[in-house]
Coordinates of C-alpha atoms in Angstrom, one line a residue:
Chain X
M87 CA 4.7 -94.4 4.0
I88 CA 2.7 -93.0 6.8
Y89 CA 1.2 -95.1 9.6
V90 CA -1.5 -93.4 11.6
V91 CA -1.3 -94.9 15.1
F92 CA -4.1 -94.6 17.7
V93 CA -2.7 -95.4 21.1
E94 CA -5.2 -97.1 23.4
P95 CA -8.4 -95.8 21.9
E96 CA -11.2 -95.9 24.5
T97 CA -14.3 -95.0 22.4
P98 CA -15.2 -97.3 19.5
G99 CA -16.7 -94.5 17.4
N100 CA -13.4 -92.5 17.5
I101 CA -11.6 -95.3 15.6
G102 CA -14.2 -94.8 12.8
F103 CA -13.9 -91.0 12.8
L104 CA -10.1 -91.4 12.5
A105 CA -10.4 -93.9 9.7
R106 CA -12.7 -91.6 7.7
T107 CA -10.3 -88.7 8.2
M108 CA -7.4 -90.8 7.1
K109 CA -9.1 -91.8 3.9
N110 CA -10.2 -88.1 3.3
F111 CA -6.5 -87.4 3.1
G112 CA -5.4 -90.4 1.2
L113 CA -4.1 -92.5 4.0
S114 CA -5.0 -96.1 4.7
D115 CA -2.4 -97.6 7.1
M116 CA -4.0 -97.6 10.5
V117 CA -2.4 -99.1 13.6
L118 CA -4.3 -99.6 16.9
I119 CA -2.2 -100.0 20.1
N120 CA -4.0 -102.0 22.8
P121 CA -7.5 -100.8 21.6
C122 CA -10.9 -101.1 23.1
Q123 CA -13.1 -103.7 21.4
L124 CA -14.1 -102.7 17.9
E125 CA -17.9 -102.3 17.7
N126 CA -20.5 -101.5 15.0
E127 CA -20.0 -97.9 15.9
S128 CA -16.4 -98.1 14.8
Y129 CA -17.5 -99.1 11.3
Y130 CA -20.5 -96.8 11.2
Q131 CA -18.5 -93.7 11.9
A132 CA -15.9 -94.7 9.3
M133 CA -18.6 -94.4 6.7
H134 CA -16.9 -95.1 3.4
A135 CA -13.6 -95.9 5.1
R136 CA -14.7 -99.1 6.7
E137 CA -11.9 -101.0 5.0
V138 CA -9.4 -98.8 6.9
V139 CA -10.8 -100.1 10.2
R140 CA -11.0 -103.6 8.9
N141 CA -7.3 -103.6 7.8
A142 CA -6.0 -101.9 10.9
K143 CA -3.0 -103.7 12.5
V144 CA -3.2 -104.2 16.2
Y145 CA -0.2 -104.2 18.6
N146 CA 0.1 -104.4 22.4
S147 CA 2.6 -101.6 22.8
I148 CA 4.3 -98.7 20.9
P149 CA 7.8 -100.2 21.1
E150 CA 6.5 -103.5 19.8
F151 CA 4.9 -101.8 16.8
L152 CA 8.0 -99.6 16.1
E153 CA 10.2 -102.7 16.1
A154 CA 7.9 -104.9 14.0
E155 CA 7.2 -102.4 11.3
K156 CA 10.7 -101.0 11.2
I157 CA 9.6 -97.4 11.7
D158 CA 12.2 -94.8 10.7
F159 CA 10.6 -91.7 12.1
T160 CA 8.2 -91.3 15.0
V161 CA 6.0 -88.3 15.5
G162 CA 4.1 -87.6 18.7
T163 CA 1.2 -85.3 19.0
T164 CA 0.1 -83.5 22.2
G165 CA -2.4 -81.0 23.3
E166 CA -0.1 -80.1 26.2
A167 CA 2.9 -78.6 24.5
G168 CA 5.7 -78.0 26.8
G169 CA 6.3 -74.7 28.3
S170 CA 9.8 -73.6 28.0
Y171 CA 10.8 -75.7 31.0
N172 CA 9.3 -79.0 29.7
L173 CA 11.9 -80.0 27.2
P174 CA 10.4 -83.3 26.1
R175 CA 7.1 -81.6 25.1
I176 CA 8.6 -78.7 23.2
A177 CA 6.7 -79.0 19.9
V178 CA 6.3 -77.6 16.4
T179 CA 3.0 -76.6 14.8
P180 CA 1.5 -78.9 12.2
D181 CA 2.2 -76.5 9.3
K182 CA 5.9 -76.1 10.3
F183 CA 6.1 -79.8 10.7
A184 CA 4.6 -80.5 7.2
E185 CA 6.7 -77.8 5.6
N186 CA 9.9 -79.6 6.6
L187 CA 8.6 -83.1 6.0
N188 CA 10.5 -85.2 3.5
L189 CA 8.5 -88.4 3.0
T190 CA 11.0 -91.1 2.5
G191 CA 11.0 -94.2 4.8
K192 CA 8.4 -95.2 7.2
M193 CA 6.8 -92.6 9.5
A194 CA 4.5 -93.2 12.4
L195 CA 2.1 -90.5 13.6
L196 CA 1.0 -91.2 17.1
F197 CA -2.3 -90.0 18.5
G198 CA -2.8 -90.5 22.2
R199 CA -5.7 -91.7 24.4
E200 CA -8.9 -89.7 24.4
G201 CA -8.5 -88.9 28.1
N202 CA -4.8 -88.6 28.8
G203 CA -3.0 -88.3 25.5
L204 CA 0.5 -89.7 25.3
S205 CA 2.5 -90.4 28.4
N206 CA 5.9 -88.8 29.1
D207 CA 7.6 -92.1 28.3
E208 CA 5.8 -92.3 25.0
I209 CA 6.6 -88.7 24.2
E210 CA 10.3 -89.4 24.8
L211 CA 10.2 -92.2 22.1
C212 CA 9.4 -89.6 19.5
D213 CA 11.7 -87.8 17.1
V214 CA 9.4 -84.8 16.8
I215 CA 6.4 -83.5 18.8
V216 CA 3.6 -81.7 17.0
T217 CA 1.0 -79.6 18.7
I218 CA -1.9 -77.5 17.3
P219 CA -2.1 -73.9 18.3
T220 CA -5.3 -73.4 20.2
H221 CA -7.0 -70.9 22.4
E222 CA -5.7 -70.8 26.0
D223 CA -9.2 -71.0 27.4
Y224 CA -9.6 -74.6 26.1
P225 CA -6.5 -75.9 24.5
I226 CA -7.4 -79.6 24.5
M227 CA -9.0 -80.8 21.3
N228 CA -11.0 -84.0 20.6
I229 CA -8.4 -86.5 19.4
T230 CA -9.9 -87.2 16.0
H231 CA -10.4 -83.5 15.3
A232 CA -6.8 -82.8 16.1
A233 CA -5.8 -85.7 13.8
A234 CA -7.9 -84.2 11.0
I235 CA -5.8 -81.0 11.2
V236 CA -2.5 -82.7 11.2
L237 CA -3.4 -85.0 8.3
Y238 CA -4.8 -82.0 6.4
E239 CA -1.5 -80.1 6.8
I240 CA 0.5 -83.1 5.6
F241 CA -1.8 -83.6 2.6
K242 CA -1.6 -79.9 1.7
K243 CA 2.2 -80.0 1.5
K244 CA 2.4 -83.3 -0.3
K245 CA 2.2 -81.9 -3.8
S246 CA 5.9 -81.0 -3.8
Y247 CA 7.0 -84.5 -2.8
P248 CA 9.1 -86.5 -3.0
R249 CA 12.1 -84.2 -3.2
E250 CA 14.4 -86.9 -4.4
E251 CA 17.6 -84.9 -4.5
L252 CA 17.2 -84.3 -0.8
E253 CA 16.8 -87.8 0.4
E254 CA 16.4 -87.9 4.1
A255 CA 18.9 -89.7 6.3
S256 CA 17.9 -93.1 7.3
K257 CA 17.0 -94.1 10.8
V258 CA 20.3 -95.9 11.1
E259 CA 22.2 -92.8 10.1
K260 CA 20.3 -90.6 12.5
D261 CA 20.6 -93.1 15.3
G262 CA 24.3 -93.1 14.7
L263 CA 24.4 -89.3 15.1
I264 CA 22.4 -89.4 18.3
G265 CA 24.5 -92.2 19.7
T266 CA 27.8 -90.3 19.0
M267 CA 26.3 -87.2 20.6
D268 CA 25.3 -89.3 23.6
D269 CA 29.0 -90.4 23.9
I270 CA 30.1 -86.8 23.7
V271 CA 27.7 -85.7 26.4
E272 CA 28.7 -88.5 28.6
K273 CA 32.3 -87.1 28.7
L274 CA 31.2 -83.6 29.7
G275 CA 30.8 -84.5 33.4
Y276 CA 27.2 -83.4 33.6
P277 CA 24.8 -84.5 36.4
E278 CA 22.4 -87.1 35.0
H279 CA 19.3 -85.0 34.4
K280 CA 21.4 -82.4 32.5
S281 CA 23.0 -85.0 30.3
K282 CA 19.6 -86.5 29.6
N283 CA 18.2 -83.1 28.6
A284 CA 21.2 -82.3 26.4
S285 CA 20.8 -85.6 24.6
L286 CA 17.0 -85.1 24.2
V287 CA 17.4 -81.7 22.7
F288 CA 19.9 -82.9 20.2
R289 CA 17.7 -85.8 19.2
R290 CA 14.7 -83.5 18.7
I291 CA 16.7 -81.1 16.6
I292 CA 17.8 -84.0 14.4
G293 CA 14.2 -85.2 14.2
R294 CA 12.9 -81.8 13.2
A295 CA 15.5 -80.7 10.7
F296 CA 14.9 -83.5 8.2
I297 CA 18.5 -83.7 7.4
S298 CA 19.7 -85.4 4.2
G299 CA 21.9 -88.4 4.0
R300 CA 24.8 -86.2 2.9
E301 CA 24.3 -83.8 5.8
A302 CA 24.2 -86.7 8.2
H303 CA 27.5 -88.0 6.8
T304 CA 29.2 -84.6 7.3
L305 CA 27.8 -84.1 10.8
K306 CA 28.7 -87.7 11.8
G307 CA 32.3 -87.0 10.8
T308 CA 32.4 -83.8 12.9
L309 CA 30.8 -85.5 16.0
R310 CA 33.1 -88.5 15.7
R311 CA 36.1 -86.2 15.6
I312 CA 34.9 -84.2 18.6
N313 CA 34.4 -87.4 20.5
E314 CA 37.9 -88.7 19.7
R315 CA 39.5 -85.4 20.8
L316 CA 37.6 -85.5 24.1
L317 CA 38.9 -89.1 24.6
E318 CA 42.5 -88.1 24.1
K319 CA 42.3 -85.7 27.0
Chain M
M291 CA -17.3 -61.2 15.2
I292 CA -17.7 -64.7 13.9
Y293 CA -20.9 -66.7 14.1
V294 CA -20.5 -70.5 13.5
V295 CA -23.8 -71.7 12.0
F296 CA -24.8 -75.3 11.9
V297 CA -27.6 -75.8 9.3
E298 CA -30.1 -78.4 10.2
P299 CA -27.9 -80.6 12.4
E300 CA -29.3 -84.2 12.5
T301 CA -27.1 -85.8 15.1
P302 CA -27.1 -84.3 18.7
G303 CA -23.5 -85.3 19.4
N304 CA -22.3 -83.3 16.4
I305 CA -23.6 -80.1 18.0
G306 CA -21.3 -80.9 20.9
F307 CA -18.3 -81.7 18.8
L308 CA -18.7 -78.4 16.9
A309 CA -19.0 -76.4 20.2
R310 CA -15.8 -78.0 21.5
T311 CA -13.9 -77.2 18.3
M312 CA -15.2 -73.6 18.4
K313 CA -14.0 -73.1 21.9
N314 CA -10.6 -74.7 21.1
F315 CA -10.2 -71.9 18.6
G316 CA -11.6 -69.1 20.7
L317 CA -15.1 -68.8 19.3
S318 CA -18.3 -68.9 21.2
D319 CA -21.2 -67.6 19.1
M320 CA -23.0 -70.7 17.8
V321 CA -26.2 -70.6 15.7
L322 CA -28.4 -73.6 15.0
I323 CA -30.7 -73.5 12.1
N324 CA -33.8 -75.7 12.5
P325 CA -31.8 -78.2 14.6
C326 CA -32.6 -81.7 15.8
Q327 CA -33.6 -81.9 19.5
L328 CA -30.6 -81.1 21.8
E329 CA -29.8 -84.2 23.9
N330 CA -27.4 -85.1 26.7
E331 CA -25.1 -86.3 24.0
S332 CA -24.9 -82.7 22.7
Y333 CA -23.6 -81.5 26.0
Y334 CA -21.4 -84.5 26.7
Q335 CA -19.5 -84.2 23.4
A336 CA -19.0 -80.5 24.0
M337 CA -16.9 -81.4 27.1
H338 CA -15.7 -78.1 28.5
A339 CA -17.6 -76.1 25.9
R340 CA -21.1 -76.8 27.2
E341 CA -21.9 -73.2 27.6
V342 CA -21.4 -72.7 23.9
V343 CA -24.2 -75.2 23.3
R344 CA -26.3 -73.7 26.1
N345 CA -26.0 -70.2 24.6
A346 CA -26.6 -71.2 21.0
K347 CA -29.1 -69.1 19.2
V348 CA -31.8 -71.0 17.2
Y349 CA -33.4 -69.8 14.0
N350 CA -35.8 -71.4 11.6
S351 CA -34.0 -70.5 8.4
I352 CA -30.7 -69.0 7.2
P353 CA -32.3 -65.9 5.7
E354 CA -34.1 -65.2 9.0
F355 CA -30.8 -65.5 10.9
L356 CA -28.9 -63.3 8.4
E357 CA -31.5 -60.6 8.7
A358 CA -32.0 -60.8 12.5
E359 CA -28.2 -60.7 13.3
K360 CA -27.4 -58.2 10.6
I361 CA -24.7 -60.3 9.1
D362 CA -22.2 -58.5 6.8
F363 CA -20.4 -61.4 5.3
T364 CA -21.6 -65.0 4.7
V365 CA -19.2 -67.9 4.1
G366 CA -20.4 -71.3 2.9
T367 CA -18.5 -74.5 3.2
T368 CA -18.9 -77.5 0.9
G369 CA -17.3 -80.9 0.3
E370 CA -18.4 -80.7 -3.3
A371 CA -16.5 -77.9 -4.8
G372 CA -17.6 -76.9 -8.3
G373 CA -15.7 -77.5 -11.4
S374 CA -15.3 -74.5 -13.6
Y375 CA -18.9 -75.1 -14.9
N376 CA -20.5 -74.9 -11.5
L377 CA -20.1 -71.3 -10.7
P378 CA -22.0 -71.1 -7.4
R379 CA -19.7 -73.8 -5.9
I380 CA -16.4 -72.4 -7.1
A381 CA -14.5 -72.4 -3.9
V382 CA -11.2 -71.3 -2.2
T383 CA -9.2 -73.4 0.2
P384 CA -9.4 -72.6 3.9
D385 CA -5.8 -71.2 4.0
K386 CA -6.4 -68.9 1.1
F387 CA -9.7 -67.8 2.7
A388 CA -8.1 -67.1 6.0
E389 CA -5.2 -65.3 4.4
N390 CA -7.5 -62.8 2.8
L391 CA -9.9 -62.5 5.7
N392 CA -10.5 -59.1 7.1
L393 CA -12.2 -59.5 10.4
T394 CA -14.4 -56.4 10.7
G395 CA -18.1 -56.6 10.9
K396 CA -20.1 -59.7 11.4
M397 CA -19.2 -62.9 9.6
A398 CA -21.3 -66.1 9.4
L399 CA -19.6 -69.4 8.7
L400 CA -22.2 -71.9 7.5
F401 CA -21.7 -75.6 7.9
G402 CA -24.3 -77.8 6.2
R403 CA -26.3 -80.9 7.1
E404 CA -24.4 -84.1 7.9
G405 CA -26.0 -85.9 5.0
N406 CA -26.4 -83.4 2.3
G407 CA -24.4 -80.3 3.1
L408 CA -25.7 -76.9 1.9
S409 CA -28.3 -76.8 -0.8
N410 CA -27.7 -74.8 -4.0
D411 CA -30.0 -72.1 -2.9
E412 CA -28.1 -71.8 0.4
I413 CA -24.8 -71.8 -1.4
E414 CA -26.0 -68.9 -3.5
L415 CA -26.7 -66.8 -0.4
C416 CA -22.9 -66.9 0.4
D417 CA -20.3 -64.3 -0.4
V418 CA -17.5 -66.9 -0.5
I419 CA -17.4 -70.7 -0.7
V420 CA -14.7 -72.6 1.2
T421 CA -13.7 -76.2 0.5
I422 CA -11.0 -78.3 2.0
P423 CA -8.6 -80.0 -0.4
T424 CA -9.1 -83.8 0.0
H425 CA -8.2 -87.0 -1.7
E426 CA -10.3 -87.9 -4.7
D427 CA -11.1 -91.4 -3.4
Y428 CA -13.1 -90.0 -0.5
P429 CA -13.6 -86.2 -0.6
I430 CA -16.5 -85.9 1.8
M431 CA -15.4 -85.2 5.4
N432 CA -17.4 -85.5 8.6
I433 CA -18.9 -82.0 9.1
T434 CA -17.3 -81.3 12.5
H435 CA -13.9 -82.4 11.3
A436 CA -14.2 -80.1 8.3
A437 CA -15.2 -77.3 10.7
A438 CA -12.2 -77.9 12.9
I439 CA -9.9 -77.4 9.9
V440 CA -11.6 -74.1 8.8
L441 CA -11.6 -72.7 12.3
Y442 CA -8.0 -73.7 12.8
E443 CA -7.0 -71.9 9.6
I444 CA -8.8 -68.8 10.8
F445 CA -7.3 -69.0 14.2
K446 CA -3.8 -69.5 12.8
K447 CA -4.0 -66.2 10.9
K448 CA -5.1 -64.3 14.0
K449 CA -2.6 -62.6 16.3
S450 CA -3.1 -64.8 19.3
Y451 CA -0.2 -67.1 18.4
P452 CA 2.6 -68.2 18.5
R453 CA 2.2 -68.8 22.2
E454 CA 5.1 -66.9 23.8
E455 CA 6.5 -69.7 25.8
L456 CA 7.2 -71.7 22.7
E457 CA 8.8 -68.8 20.9
E458 CA 11.4 -69.8 18.4
A459 CA 15.0 -68.9 19.3
S460 CA 16.0 -65.5 18.2
K461 CA 18.5 -64.8 15.5
V462 CA 21.0 -63.8 18.1
E463 CA 20.6 -67.0 20.0
K464 CA 20.9 -69.1 16.8
D465 CA 23.9 -67.1 15.7
G466 CA 25.4 -67.8 19.1
L467 CA 25.0 -71.5 18.6
I468 CA 26.5 -71.3 15.1
G469 CA 29.4 -69.2 16.4
T470 CA 30.2 -71.7 19.2
M471 CA 30.0 -74.6 16.8
D472 CA 32.4 -72.7 14.5
D473 CA 34.9 -72.4 17.4
I474 CA 34.6 -76.1 18.0
V475 CA 35.1 -77.0 14.4
E476 CA 38.2 -74.8 14.2
K477 CA 39.8 -76.9 17.0
L478 CA 39.3 -80.2 15.1
G479 CA 42.3 -79.7 12.7
Y480 CA 40.2 -80.1 9.6
P481 CA 41.4 -78.8 6.2
E482 CA 39.6 -75.6 5.3
H483 CA 37.0 -77.0 2.9
K484 CA 36.0 -79.7 5.4
S485 CA 35.6 -77.2 8.3
K486 CA 33.6 -75.0 6.0
N487 CA 31.3 -77.9 5.2
A488 CA 30.9 -78.9 8.8
S489 CA 29.9 -75.4 9.8
L490 CA 27.5 -75.1 7.0
V491 CA 25.7 -78.3 7.7
F492 CA 25.3 -77.3 11.4
R493 CA 23.9 -73.9 10.4
R494 CA 21.4 -75.5 8.0
I495 CA 20.2 -77.9 10.6
I496 CA 19.7 -75.1 13.1
G497 CA 17.9 -73.2 10.5
R498 CA 15.5 -76.0 9.7
A499 CA 14.8 -77.3 13.1
F500 CA 12.7 -74.4 14.5
I501 CA 14.3 -74.7 17.9
S502 CA 12.9 -72.9 20.8
G503 CA 14.7 -70.5 23.0
R504 CA 14.8 -73.1 25.8
E505 CA 16.3 -75.7 23.5
A506 CA 18.8 -73.2 22.2
H507 CA 19.9 -72.5 25.8
T508 CA 20.4 -76.2 26.5
L509 CA 22.3 -76.8 23.3
K510 CA 24.4 -73.7 23.9
G511 CA 25.4 -75.0 27.3
T512 CA 26.5 -78.3 25.8
L513 CA 28.4 -76.7 22.9
R514 CA 30.2 -74.3 25.3
R515 CA 31.2 -77.2 27.5
I516 CA 32.5 -79.2 24.6
N517 CA 34.4 -76.1 23.4
E518 CA 36.0 -75.6 26.8
R519 CA 37.0 -79.2 27.1
L520 CA 38.7 -79.1 23.7
L521 CA 40.6 -76.0 24.9
E522 CA 41.9 -77.6 28.0
K523 CA 43.6 -80.3 25.9

């Protein structure tokens, strides 16, 4: 299940453009975070996807939404991909993202404000960051055009789904991995910013690798063992 | 050289949306065939691509444009791809199109009217027809969103990317990570088949996660530190 989440939309028409694009690619679960007022324009631009706008769920904040809908996997999108020194914004392209996608559980695709995109805090909530390769002269796309490309790539790759034998690890399993790695990192005597980076990189790798339940189990065993050995010291 | 041709645009804002998308993907040669009046909205939606709108060439008809600009290769786009009995509209997907594209000479990419797309006569002028795979419930996209996807696929296949700062970690870097993890696993006192599994899972995750050079560097630091701490024991 894929939720398409528009974070603080500012322009009523864009809600409609996004709804239409969603329906073009077979998606109908729209979420609006603290949106502007819906207007006629929102329904007009949706054309034959008006029911997507009408059925959109509204939340006040991203964490509230993630909690209420029990989201397993959160995907951020950004037009400002990190350079190599901006770890939180290191991103994959939409085709690489789609290629590795295993659609089990509930996924949220976050699209940011028209003006400012997603904040750093919001980006850090995400398991994976996706960015569209664009020309350096003008890298920032209109948000609904960017969404069209991401949804298109996911739609293209869907034919091969679901790959049942490769069932993805659940959010609980992945959170367990991340938590254990955090414990390990804590024991390494790093200054705070370094341990934060180390944890973030691990989380992103887990997010991007679409690991199976079986793999998560094996890795958890290894991490737990490492953690214990470090304790004994 | 690629001309992006908007045939009889009806909505001033759409000219701006198309111009912005063009610049996002490094294109600047816009042609308008018998367009509506340009309005402030055309320039406003173009954002930082206003000069693309300003420099657009205007023609009365497609044949007049093809002749005047000496176009070598004409590409039509349609939301209504032909079944096998509608020969003129038999179409390729944007990725297949881009894959086989040979960018020499002058190419024109035609995008049709917002309401009706390209007519059969116009479609017959084209050397290739491109259509975007969409969901059967609502196959017709907004024209500028469809254009974004086609321009994106063309851009993807060009050499200008991946952007260097987001370069994927090299094989050497990844092998370094895997080697360090192997060293760690060796110190955990696992029976052989278990340590083999642990190493394999880690290698697979690294392989699937498309980690950047920077991320590899951070993770390598963490693993090395873990490895040293385990040694000290």
